[in-house]
mmCIF file of C-alpha atoms in Angstrom:
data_model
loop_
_atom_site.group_PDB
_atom_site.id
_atom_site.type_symbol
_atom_site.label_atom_id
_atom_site.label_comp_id
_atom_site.label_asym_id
_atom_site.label_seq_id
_atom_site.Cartn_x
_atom_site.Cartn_y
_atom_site.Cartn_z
ATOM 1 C CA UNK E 1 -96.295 -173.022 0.252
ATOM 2 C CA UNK E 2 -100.052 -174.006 -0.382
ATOM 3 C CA UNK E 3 -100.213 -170.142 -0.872
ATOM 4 C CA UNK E 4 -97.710 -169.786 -2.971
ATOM 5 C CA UNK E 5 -99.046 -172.638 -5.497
ATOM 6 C CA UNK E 6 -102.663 -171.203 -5.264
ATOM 7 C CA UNK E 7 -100.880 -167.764 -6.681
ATOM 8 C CA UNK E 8 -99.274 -169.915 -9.231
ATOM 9 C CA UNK E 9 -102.400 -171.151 -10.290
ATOM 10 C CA UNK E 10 -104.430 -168.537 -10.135
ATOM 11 C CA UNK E 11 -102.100 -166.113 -12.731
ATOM 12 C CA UNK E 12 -101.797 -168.980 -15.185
ATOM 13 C CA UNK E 13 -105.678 -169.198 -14.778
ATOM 14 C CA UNK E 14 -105.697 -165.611 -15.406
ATOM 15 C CA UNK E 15 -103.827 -165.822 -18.291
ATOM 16 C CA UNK E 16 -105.296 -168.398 -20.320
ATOM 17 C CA UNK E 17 -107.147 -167.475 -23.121
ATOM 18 C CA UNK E 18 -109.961 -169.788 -23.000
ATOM 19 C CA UNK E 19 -110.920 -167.909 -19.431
ATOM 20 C CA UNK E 20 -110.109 -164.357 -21.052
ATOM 21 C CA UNK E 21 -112.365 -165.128 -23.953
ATOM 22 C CA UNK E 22 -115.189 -166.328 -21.942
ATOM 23 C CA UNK E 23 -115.257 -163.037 -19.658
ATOM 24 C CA UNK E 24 -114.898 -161.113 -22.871
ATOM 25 C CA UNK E 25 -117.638 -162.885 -24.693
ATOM 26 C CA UNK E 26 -119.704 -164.487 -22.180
ATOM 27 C CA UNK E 27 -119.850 -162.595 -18.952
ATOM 28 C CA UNK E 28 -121.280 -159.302 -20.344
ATOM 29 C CA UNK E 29 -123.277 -160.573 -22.876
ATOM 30 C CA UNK E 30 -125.184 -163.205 -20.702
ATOM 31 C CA UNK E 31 -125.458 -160.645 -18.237
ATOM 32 C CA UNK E 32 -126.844 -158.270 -20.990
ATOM 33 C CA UNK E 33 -129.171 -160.960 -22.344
ATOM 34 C CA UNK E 34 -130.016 -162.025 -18.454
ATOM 35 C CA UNK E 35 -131.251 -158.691 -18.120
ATOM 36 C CA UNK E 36 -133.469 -158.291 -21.164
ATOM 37 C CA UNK E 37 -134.587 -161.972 -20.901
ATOM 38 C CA UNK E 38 -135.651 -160.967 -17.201
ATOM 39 C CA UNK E 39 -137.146 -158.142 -17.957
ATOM 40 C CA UNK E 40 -139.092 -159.756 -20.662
ATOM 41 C CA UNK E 41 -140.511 -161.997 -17.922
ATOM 42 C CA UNK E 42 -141.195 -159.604 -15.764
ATOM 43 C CA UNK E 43 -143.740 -158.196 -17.944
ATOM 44 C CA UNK E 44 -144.989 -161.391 -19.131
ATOM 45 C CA UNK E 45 -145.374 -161.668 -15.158
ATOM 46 C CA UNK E 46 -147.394 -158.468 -15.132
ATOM 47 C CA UNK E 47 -149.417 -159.641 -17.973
ATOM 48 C CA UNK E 48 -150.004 -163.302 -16.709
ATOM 49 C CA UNK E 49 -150.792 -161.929 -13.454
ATOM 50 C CA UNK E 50 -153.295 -159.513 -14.794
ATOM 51 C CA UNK E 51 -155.093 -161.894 -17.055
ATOM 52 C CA UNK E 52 -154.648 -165.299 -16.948
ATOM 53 C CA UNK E 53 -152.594 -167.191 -13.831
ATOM 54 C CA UNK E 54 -153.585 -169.448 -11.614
ATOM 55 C CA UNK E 55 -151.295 -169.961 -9.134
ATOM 56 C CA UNK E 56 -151.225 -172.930 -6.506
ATOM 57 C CA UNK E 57 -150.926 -172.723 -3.345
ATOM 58 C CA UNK E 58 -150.650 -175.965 -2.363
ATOM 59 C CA UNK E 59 -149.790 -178.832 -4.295
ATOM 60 C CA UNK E 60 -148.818 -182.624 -3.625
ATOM 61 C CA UNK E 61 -149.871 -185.107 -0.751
ATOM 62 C CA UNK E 62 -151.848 -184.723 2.520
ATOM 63 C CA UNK E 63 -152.137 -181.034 2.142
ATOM 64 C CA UNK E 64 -153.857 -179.387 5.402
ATOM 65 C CA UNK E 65 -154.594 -175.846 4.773
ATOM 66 C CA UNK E 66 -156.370 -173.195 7.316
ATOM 67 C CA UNK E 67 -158.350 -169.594 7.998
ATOM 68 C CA UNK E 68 -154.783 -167.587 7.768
ATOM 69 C CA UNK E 69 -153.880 -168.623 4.167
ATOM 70 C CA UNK E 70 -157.278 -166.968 3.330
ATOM 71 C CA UNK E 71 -157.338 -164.298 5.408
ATOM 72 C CA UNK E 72 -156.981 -161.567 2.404
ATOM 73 C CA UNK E 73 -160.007 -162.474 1.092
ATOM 74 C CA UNK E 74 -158.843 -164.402 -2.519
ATOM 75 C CA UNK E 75 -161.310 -167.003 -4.022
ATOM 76 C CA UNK E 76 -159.717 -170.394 -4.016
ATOM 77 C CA UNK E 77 -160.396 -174.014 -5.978
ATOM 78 C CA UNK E 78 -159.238 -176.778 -5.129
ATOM 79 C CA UNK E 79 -158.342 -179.376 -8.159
ATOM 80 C CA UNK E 80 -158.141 -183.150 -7.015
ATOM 81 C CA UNK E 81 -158.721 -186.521 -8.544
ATOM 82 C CA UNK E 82 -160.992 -187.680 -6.522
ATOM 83 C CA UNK E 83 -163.089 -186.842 -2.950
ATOM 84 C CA UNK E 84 -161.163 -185.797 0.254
ATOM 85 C CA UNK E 85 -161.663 -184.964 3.625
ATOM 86 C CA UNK E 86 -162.755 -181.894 4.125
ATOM 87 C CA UNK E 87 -164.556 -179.897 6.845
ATOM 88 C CA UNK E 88 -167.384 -178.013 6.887
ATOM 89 C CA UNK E 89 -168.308 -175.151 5.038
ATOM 90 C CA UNK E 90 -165.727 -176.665 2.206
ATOM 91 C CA UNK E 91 -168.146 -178.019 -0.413
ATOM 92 C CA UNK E 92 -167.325 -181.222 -1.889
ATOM 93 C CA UNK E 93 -166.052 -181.513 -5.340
ATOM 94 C CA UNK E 94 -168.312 -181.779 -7.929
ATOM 95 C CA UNK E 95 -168.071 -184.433 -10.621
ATOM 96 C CA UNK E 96 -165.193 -183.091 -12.882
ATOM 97 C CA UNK E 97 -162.950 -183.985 -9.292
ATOM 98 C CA UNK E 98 -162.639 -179.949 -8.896
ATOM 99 C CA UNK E 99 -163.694 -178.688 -5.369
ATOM 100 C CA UNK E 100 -164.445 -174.715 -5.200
ATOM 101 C CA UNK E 101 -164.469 -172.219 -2.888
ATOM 102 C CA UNK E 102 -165.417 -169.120 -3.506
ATOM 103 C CA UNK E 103 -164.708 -167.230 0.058
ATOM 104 C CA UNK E 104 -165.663 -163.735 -1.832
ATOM 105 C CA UNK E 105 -169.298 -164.832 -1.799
ATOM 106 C CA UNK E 106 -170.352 -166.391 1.346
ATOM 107 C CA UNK E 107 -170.869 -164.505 4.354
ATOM 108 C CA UNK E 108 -168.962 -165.172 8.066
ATOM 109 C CA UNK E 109 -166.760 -163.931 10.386
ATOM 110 C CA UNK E 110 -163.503 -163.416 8.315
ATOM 111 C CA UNK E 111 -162.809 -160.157 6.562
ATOM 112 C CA UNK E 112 -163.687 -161.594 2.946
ATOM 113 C CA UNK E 113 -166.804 -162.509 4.572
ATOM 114 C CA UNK E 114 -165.750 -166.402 4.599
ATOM 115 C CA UNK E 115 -167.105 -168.988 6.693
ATOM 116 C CA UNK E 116 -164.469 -171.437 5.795
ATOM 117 C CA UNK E 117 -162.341 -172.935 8.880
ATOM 118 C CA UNK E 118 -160.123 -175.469 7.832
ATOM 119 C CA UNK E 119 -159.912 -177.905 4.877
ATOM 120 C CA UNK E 120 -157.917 -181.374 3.562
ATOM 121 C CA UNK E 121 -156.692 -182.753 1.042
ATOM 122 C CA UNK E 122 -154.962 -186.328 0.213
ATOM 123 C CA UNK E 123 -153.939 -185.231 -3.633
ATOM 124 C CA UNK E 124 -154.210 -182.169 -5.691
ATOM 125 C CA UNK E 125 -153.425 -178.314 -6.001
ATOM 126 C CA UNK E 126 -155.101 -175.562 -4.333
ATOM 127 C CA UNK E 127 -155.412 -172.743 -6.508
ATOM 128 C CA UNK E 128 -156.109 -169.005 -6.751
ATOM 129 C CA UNK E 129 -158.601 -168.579 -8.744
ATOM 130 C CA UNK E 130 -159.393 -164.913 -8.406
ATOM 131 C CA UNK E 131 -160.970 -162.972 -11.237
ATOM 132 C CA UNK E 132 -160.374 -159.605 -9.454
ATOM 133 C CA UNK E 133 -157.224 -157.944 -11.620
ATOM 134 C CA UNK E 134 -156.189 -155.734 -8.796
ATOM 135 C CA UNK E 135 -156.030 -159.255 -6.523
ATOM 136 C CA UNK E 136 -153.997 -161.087 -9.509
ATOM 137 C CA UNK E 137 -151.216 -158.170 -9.791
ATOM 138 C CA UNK E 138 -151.181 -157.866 -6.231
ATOM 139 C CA UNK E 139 -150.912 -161.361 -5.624
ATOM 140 C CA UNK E 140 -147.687 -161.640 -8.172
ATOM 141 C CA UNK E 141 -146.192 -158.240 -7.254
ATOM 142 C CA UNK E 142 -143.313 -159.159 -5.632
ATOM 143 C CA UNK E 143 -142.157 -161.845 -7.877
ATOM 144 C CA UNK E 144 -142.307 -158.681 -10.618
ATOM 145 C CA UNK E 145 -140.479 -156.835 -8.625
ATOM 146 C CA UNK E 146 -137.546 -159.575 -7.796
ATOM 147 C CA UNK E 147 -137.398 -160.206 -11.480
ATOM 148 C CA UNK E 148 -137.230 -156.159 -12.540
ATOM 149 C CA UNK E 149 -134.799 -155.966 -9.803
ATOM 150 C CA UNK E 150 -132.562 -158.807 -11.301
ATOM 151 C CA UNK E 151 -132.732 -157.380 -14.387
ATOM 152 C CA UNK E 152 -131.389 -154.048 -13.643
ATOM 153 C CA UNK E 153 -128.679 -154.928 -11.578
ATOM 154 C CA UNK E 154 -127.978 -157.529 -13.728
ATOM 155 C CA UNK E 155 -127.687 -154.691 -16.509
ATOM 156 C CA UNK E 156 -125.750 -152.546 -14.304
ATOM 157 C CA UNK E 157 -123.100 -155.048 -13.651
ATOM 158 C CA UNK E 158 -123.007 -155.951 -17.169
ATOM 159 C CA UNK E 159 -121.796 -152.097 -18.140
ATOM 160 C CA UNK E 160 -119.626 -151.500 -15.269
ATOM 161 C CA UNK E 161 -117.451 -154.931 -16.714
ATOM 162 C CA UNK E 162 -117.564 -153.598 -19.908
ATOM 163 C CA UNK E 163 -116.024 -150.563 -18.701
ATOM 164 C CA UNK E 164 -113.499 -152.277 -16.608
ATOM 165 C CA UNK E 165 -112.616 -154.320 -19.443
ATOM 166 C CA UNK E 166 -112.089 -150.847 -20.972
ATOM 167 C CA UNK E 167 -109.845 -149.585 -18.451
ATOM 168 C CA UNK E 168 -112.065 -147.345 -17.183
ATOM 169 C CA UNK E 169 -113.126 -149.331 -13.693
ATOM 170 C CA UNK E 170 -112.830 -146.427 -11.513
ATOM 171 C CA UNK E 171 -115.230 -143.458 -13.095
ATOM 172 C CA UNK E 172 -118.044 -141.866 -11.124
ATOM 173 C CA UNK E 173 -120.535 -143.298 -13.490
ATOM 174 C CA UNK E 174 -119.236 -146.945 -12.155
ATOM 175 C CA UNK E 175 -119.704 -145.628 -8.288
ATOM 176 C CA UNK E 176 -123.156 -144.206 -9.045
ATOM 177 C CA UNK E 177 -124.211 -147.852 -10.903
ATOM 178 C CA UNK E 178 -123.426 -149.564 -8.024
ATOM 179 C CA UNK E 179 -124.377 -147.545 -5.066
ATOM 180 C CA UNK E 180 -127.944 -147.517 -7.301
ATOM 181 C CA UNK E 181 -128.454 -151.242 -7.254
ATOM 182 C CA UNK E 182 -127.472 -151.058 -3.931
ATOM 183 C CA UNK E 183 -129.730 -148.925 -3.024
ATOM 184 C CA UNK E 184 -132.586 -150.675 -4.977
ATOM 185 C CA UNK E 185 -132.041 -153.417 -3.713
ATOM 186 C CA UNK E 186 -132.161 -153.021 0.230
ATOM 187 C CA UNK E 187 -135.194 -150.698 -0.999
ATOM 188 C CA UNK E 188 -137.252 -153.749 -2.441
ATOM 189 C CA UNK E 189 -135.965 -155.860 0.739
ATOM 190 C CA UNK E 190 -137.758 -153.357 2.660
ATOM 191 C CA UNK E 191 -140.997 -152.449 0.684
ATOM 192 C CA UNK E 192 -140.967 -156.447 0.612
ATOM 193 C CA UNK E 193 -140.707 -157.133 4.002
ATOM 194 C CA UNK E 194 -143.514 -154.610 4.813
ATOM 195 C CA UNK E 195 -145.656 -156.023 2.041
ATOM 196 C CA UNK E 196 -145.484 -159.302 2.650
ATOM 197 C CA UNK E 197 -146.797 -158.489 6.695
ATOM 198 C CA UNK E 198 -149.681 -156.544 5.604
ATOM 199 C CA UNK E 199 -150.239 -159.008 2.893
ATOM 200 C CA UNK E 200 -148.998 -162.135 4.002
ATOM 201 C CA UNK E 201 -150.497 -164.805 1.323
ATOM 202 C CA UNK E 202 -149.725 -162.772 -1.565
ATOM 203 C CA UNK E 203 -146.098 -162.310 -1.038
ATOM 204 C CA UNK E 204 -146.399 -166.120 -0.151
ATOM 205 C CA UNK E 205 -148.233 -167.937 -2.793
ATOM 206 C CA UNK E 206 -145.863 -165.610 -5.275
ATOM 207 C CA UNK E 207 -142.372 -166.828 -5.315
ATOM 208 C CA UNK E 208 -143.620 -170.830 -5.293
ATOM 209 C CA UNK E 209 -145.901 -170.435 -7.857
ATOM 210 C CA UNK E 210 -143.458 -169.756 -10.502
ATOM 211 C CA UNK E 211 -140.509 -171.577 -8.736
ATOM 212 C CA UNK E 212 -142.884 -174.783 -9.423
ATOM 213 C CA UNK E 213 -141.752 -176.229 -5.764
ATOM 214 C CA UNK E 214 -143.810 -178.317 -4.034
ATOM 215 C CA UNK E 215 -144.963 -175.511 -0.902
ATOM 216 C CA UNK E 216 -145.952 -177.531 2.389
ATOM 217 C CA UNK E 217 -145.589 -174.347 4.755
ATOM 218 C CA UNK E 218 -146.482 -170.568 3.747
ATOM 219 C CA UNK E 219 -144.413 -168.016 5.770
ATOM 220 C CA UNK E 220 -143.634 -164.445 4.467
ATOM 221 C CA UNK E 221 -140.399 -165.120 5.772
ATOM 222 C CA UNK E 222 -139.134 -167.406 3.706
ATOM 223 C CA UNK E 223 -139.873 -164.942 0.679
ATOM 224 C CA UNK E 224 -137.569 -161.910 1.429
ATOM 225 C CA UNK E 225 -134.363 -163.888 1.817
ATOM 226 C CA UNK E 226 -132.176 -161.973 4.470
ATOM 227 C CA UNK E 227 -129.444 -162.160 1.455
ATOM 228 C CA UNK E 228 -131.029 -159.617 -0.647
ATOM 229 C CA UNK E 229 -129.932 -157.368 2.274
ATOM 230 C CA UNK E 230 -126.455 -158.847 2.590
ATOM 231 C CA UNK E 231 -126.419 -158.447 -1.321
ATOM 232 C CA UNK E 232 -127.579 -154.679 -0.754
ATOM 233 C CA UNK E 233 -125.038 -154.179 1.743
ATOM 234 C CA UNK E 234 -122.603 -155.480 -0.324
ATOM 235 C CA UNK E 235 -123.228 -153.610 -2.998
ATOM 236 C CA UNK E 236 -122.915 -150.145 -1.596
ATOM 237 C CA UNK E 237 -119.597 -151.485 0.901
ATOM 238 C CA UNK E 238 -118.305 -151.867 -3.089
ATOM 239 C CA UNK E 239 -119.314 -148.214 -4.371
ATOM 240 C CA UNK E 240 -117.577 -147.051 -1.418
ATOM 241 C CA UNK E 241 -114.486 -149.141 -1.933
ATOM 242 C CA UNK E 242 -114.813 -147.278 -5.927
ATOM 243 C CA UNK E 243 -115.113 -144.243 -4.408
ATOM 244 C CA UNK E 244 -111.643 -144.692 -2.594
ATOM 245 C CA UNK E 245 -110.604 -145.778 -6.017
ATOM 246 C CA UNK E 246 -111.975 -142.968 -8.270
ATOM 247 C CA UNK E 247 -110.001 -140.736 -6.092
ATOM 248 C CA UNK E 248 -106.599 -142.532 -5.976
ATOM 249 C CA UNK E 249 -107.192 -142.729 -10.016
ATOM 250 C CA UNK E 250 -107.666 -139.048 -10.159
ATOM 251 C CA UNK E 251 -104.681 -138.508 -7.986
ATOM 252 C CA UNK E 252 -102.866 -141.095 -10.431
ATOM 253 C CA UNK E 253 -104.100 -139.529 -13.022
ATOM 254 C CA UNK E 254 -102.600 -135.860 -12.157
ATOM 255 C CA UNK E 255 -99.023 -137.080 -11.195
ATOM 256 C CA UNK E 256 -96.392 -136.061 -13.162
ATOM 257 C CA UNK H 1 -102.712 -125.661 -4.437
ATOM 258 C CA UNK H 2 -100.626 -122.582 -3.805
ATOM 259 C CA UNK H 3 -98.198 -123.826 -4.982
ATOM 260 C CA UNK H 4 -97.279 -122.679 -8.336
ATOM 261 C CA UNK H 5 -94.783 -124.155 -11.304
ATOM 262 C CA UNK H 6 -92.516 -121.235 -13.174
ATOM 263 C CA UNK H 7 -91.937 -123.975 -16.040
ATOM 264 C CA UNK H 8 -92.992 -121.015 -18.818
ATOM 265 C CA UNK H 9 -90.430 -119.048 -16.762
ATOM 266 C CA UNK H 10 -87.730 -121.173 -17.109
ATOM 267 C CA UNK H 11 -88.548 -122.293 -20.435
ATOM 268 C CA UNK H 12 -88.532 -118.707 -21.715
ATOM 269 C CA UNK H 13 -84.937 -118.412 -19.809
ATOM 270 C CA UNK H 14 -83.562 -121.321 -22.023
ATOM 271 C CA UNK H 15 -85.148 -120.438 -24.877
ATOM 272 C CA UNK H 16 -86.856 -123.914 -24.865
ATOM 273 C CA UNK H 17 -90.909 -124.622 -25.912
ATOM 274 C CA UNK H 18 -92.607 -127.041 -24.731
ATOM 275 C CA UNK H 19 -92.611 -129.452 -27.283
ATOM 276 C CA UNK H 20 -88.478 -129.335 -27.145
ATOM 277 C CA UNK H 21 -88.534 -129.850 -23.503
ATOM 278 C CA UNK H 22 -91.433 -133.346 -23.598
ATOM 279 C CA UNK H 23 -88.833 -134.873 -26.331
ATOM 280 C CA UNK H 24 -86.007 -134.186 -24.127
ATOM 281 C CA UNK H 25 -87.401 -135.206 -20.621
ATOM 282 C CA UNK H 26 -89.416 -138.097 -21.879
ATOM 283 C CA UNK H 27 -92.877 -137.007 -20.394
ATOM 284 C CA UNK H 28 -95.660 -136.452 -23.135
ATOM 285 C CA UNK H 29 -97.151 -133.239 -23.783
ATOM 286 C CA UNK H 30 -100.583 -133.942 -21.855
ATOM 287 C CA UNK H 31 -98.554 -134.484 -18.597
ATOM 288 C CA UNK H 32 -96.183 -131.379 -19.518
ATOM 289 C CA UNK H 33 -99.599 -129.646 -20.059
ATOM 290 C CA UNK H 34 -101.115 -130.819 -16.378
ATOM 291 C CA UNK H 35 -97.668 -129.124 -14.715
ATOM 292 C CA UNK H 36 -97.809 -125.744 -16.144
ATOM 293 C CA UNK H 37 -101.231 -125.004 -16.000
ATOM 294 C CA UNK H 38 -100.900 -125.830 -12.216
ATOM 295 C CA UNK H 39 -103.010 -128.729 -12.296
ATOM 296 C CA UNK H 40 -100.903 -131.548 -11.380
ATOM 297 C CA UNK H 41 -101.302 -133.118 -7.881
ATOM 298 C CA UNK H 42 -98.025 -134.379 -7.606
ATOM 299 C CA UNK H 43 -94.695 -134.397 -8.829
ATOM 300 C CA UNK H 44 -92.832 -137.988 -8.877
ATOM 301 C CA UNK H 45 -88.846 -137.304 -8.267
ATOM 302 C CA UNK H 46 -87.820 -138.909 -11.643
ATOM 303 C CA UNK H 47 -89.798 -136.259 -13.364
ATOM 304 C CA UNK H 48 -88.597 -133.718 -11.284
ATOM 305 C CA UNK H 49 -85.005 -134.364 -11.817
ATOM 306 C CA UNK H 50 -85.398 -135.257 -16.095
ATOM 307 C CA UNK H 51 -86.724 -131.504 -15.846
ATOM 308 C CA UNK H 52 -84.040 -129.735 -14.179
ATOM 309 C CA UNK H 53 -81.363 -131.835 -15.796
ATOM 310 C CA UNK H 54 -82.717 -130.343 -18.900
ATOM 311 C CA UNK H 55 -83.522 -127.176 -18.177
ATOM 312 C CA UNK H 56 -80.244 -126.450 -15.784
ATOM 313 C CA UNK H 57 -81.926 -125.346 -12.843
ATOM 314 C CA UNK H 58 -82.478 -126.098 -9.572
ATOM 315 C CA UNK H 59 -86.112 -127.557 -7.986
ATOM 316 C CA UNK H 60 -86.797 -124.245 -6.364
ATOM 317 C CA UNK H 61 -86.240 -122.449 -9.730
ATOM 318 C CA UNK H 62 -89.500 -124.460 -10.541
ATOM 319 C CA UNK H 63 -91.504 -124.510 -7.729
ATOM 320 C CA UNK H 64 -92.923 -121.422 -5.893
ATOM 321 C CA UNK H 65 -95.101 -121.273 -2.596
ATOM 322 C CA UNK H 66 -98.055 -118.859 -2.975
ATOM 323 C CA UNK H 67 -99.857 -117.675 0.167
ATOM 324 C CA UNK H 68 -104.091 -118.561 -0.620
ATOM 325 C CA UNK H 69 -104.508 -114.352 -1.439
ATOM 326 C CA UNK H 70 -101.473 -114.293 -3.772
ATOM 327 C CA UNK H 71 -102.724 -117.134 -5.757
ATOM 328 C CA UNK H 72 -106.273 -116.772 -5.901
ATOM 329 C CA UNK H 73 -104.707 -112.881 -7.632
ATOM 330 C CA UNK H 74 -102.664 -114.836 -9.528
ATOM 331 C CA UNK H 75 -105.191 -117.531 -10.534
ATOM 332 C CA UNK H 76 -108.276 -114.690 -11.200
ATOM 333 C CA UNK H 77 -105.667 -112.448 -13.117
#
């Protein structure tokens, strides 16, 4: 019975024109602009990234940071209001409030050459301060590449309902769109997964510095979310399922 | 397929084109098109008996089974 009313629901959902409209107008076109918006930001990323960021690692209250979140070598500074704790080696802010470490310069046992161990801080934002290009595009390369990724599959999706609003949902061109952002995407789940183990604080500091969330932990594994597999999976499970369905349309197609 | 539709056969019998035979049966003249020129994948019934109510013939009259050599011959001539 609950069944039965869902059903009953669901068509007279289906066939109101407010809902009809909104796919027609809405649903591809934000998906269209989504795409082009995200792309845009993408390579504002890349720019940004290349020229002018400063990304924080760490923001908000009773901050503890140590030798692994510095491990790849990038020069950090440390904006507070006023003097912290800190250990040695870190050297005390100077009088704008603005502590800095420059790891790249001093010489010590880590691979940058650091002799920084461990630092503190009650209030303020650690930042990346690096003005080493390469470092800066390497250090927001995966966010680029999550936003290019949207983008495309976003535009991909965006086609194939236009084309399924044309009556045209089962076409080889629709199987080949998704079984490429499949693909894509369990392909940037991978190269992301590797990246972000050979270079664990870039993949981290990326994702929170343009989220804008306070970040009290830094683990590459909370930056590849498992669902960008599941989504990938998904995906190309659905390009097989439009295989099926280009076939049984051909077969439709040629019946007499 | 080997199998192979004599509709031009039985059409030239009657005396009946093609364009007679859509009106009469009720199929357009893409999906009269697909049947003779041996493309079709399947025939539904309905169609099947529209035609040969028309044309006065029986299914077999239409219908031929071609073994592979015969109708790659008859396909390549």
């Amino acid at each position: 019975m609950f069944i039965n009313k869902f059903l009953y629901f669901s068509d007279k959902l289906k066939n109101m024109k407010i809902i009809k409209w909104w796919v027609d107008r809405f649903a591809i076109g934000g998906l269209m602009l989504g795409s082009l918006f995200s792309t845009l930001t993408g390579i504002l990323l890349l720019l940004y990234a290349v020229f002018f960021i400063d990304p924080y690692i760490k923001t908000g209250k009773n901050n503890t940071f140590g030798i692994s979140e510095f491990q790849n070598g990038i020069p950090v500074q440390v904006k507070m209001p006023s003097y912290k704790t800190w250990t040695a080696a870190i050297p005390y802010p100077d009088s704008s409030g603005t502590g800095r470490i420059f790891l790249n310069t001093a010489a010590g046992p880590l691979r940058n050459g650091a002799t920084v161990t461990t630092g503190q801080f009650d209030t303020g934002t650690l930042y990346v301060t690096t003005t080493d290009r390469m470092q800066r595009f390497l250090l927001l390369l995966p966010a680029i590449l999550k936003v290019l990724t949207f983008s495309f599959v976003a535009w991909q999706i965006a086609v194939l309902l236009s084309t399924v609003r044309a009556g045209e949902s089962f076409s080889t061109e629709n199987n080949k769109r998704l079984l490429r952002s499949g693909w894509l995407i369990l392909g940037i789940y991978l190269f992301l997964t590797v990246y972000e183990i050979f270079y664990q604080p870039f993949g981290a500091y990326t994702m929170h510095t343009f989220s804008g969330e306070r970040v009290t932990d830094i683990y590459p594994d909370q930056q590849v979310s498992f669902s960008w597999l599941v989504a990938g999976c998904i995906f190309i499970i659905l390009s097989l399922a439009f295989r099926k369905g280009e076939t049984l349309q051909q077969e439709q197609d040629l019946t007499v | 397929m080997p199998i192979v539709v004599n509709l031009d056969v039985m059409l030239a019998r009657r005396k009946m084109s093609l364009t007679e035979l859509s009106e009469r049966v009720g199929i357009t003249m893409a999906n009269l098109s697909i049947l003779k020129s041996g493309k079709a994948k399947a025939v539904r019934f309905s169609t099947l008996e529209e035609i040969c109510k028309v044309l006065e013939c029986q299914p077999g009259d239409l219908l031929e089974y071609m073994n592979e050599k015969e109708f790659k011959k008859l396909m390549g001539s």
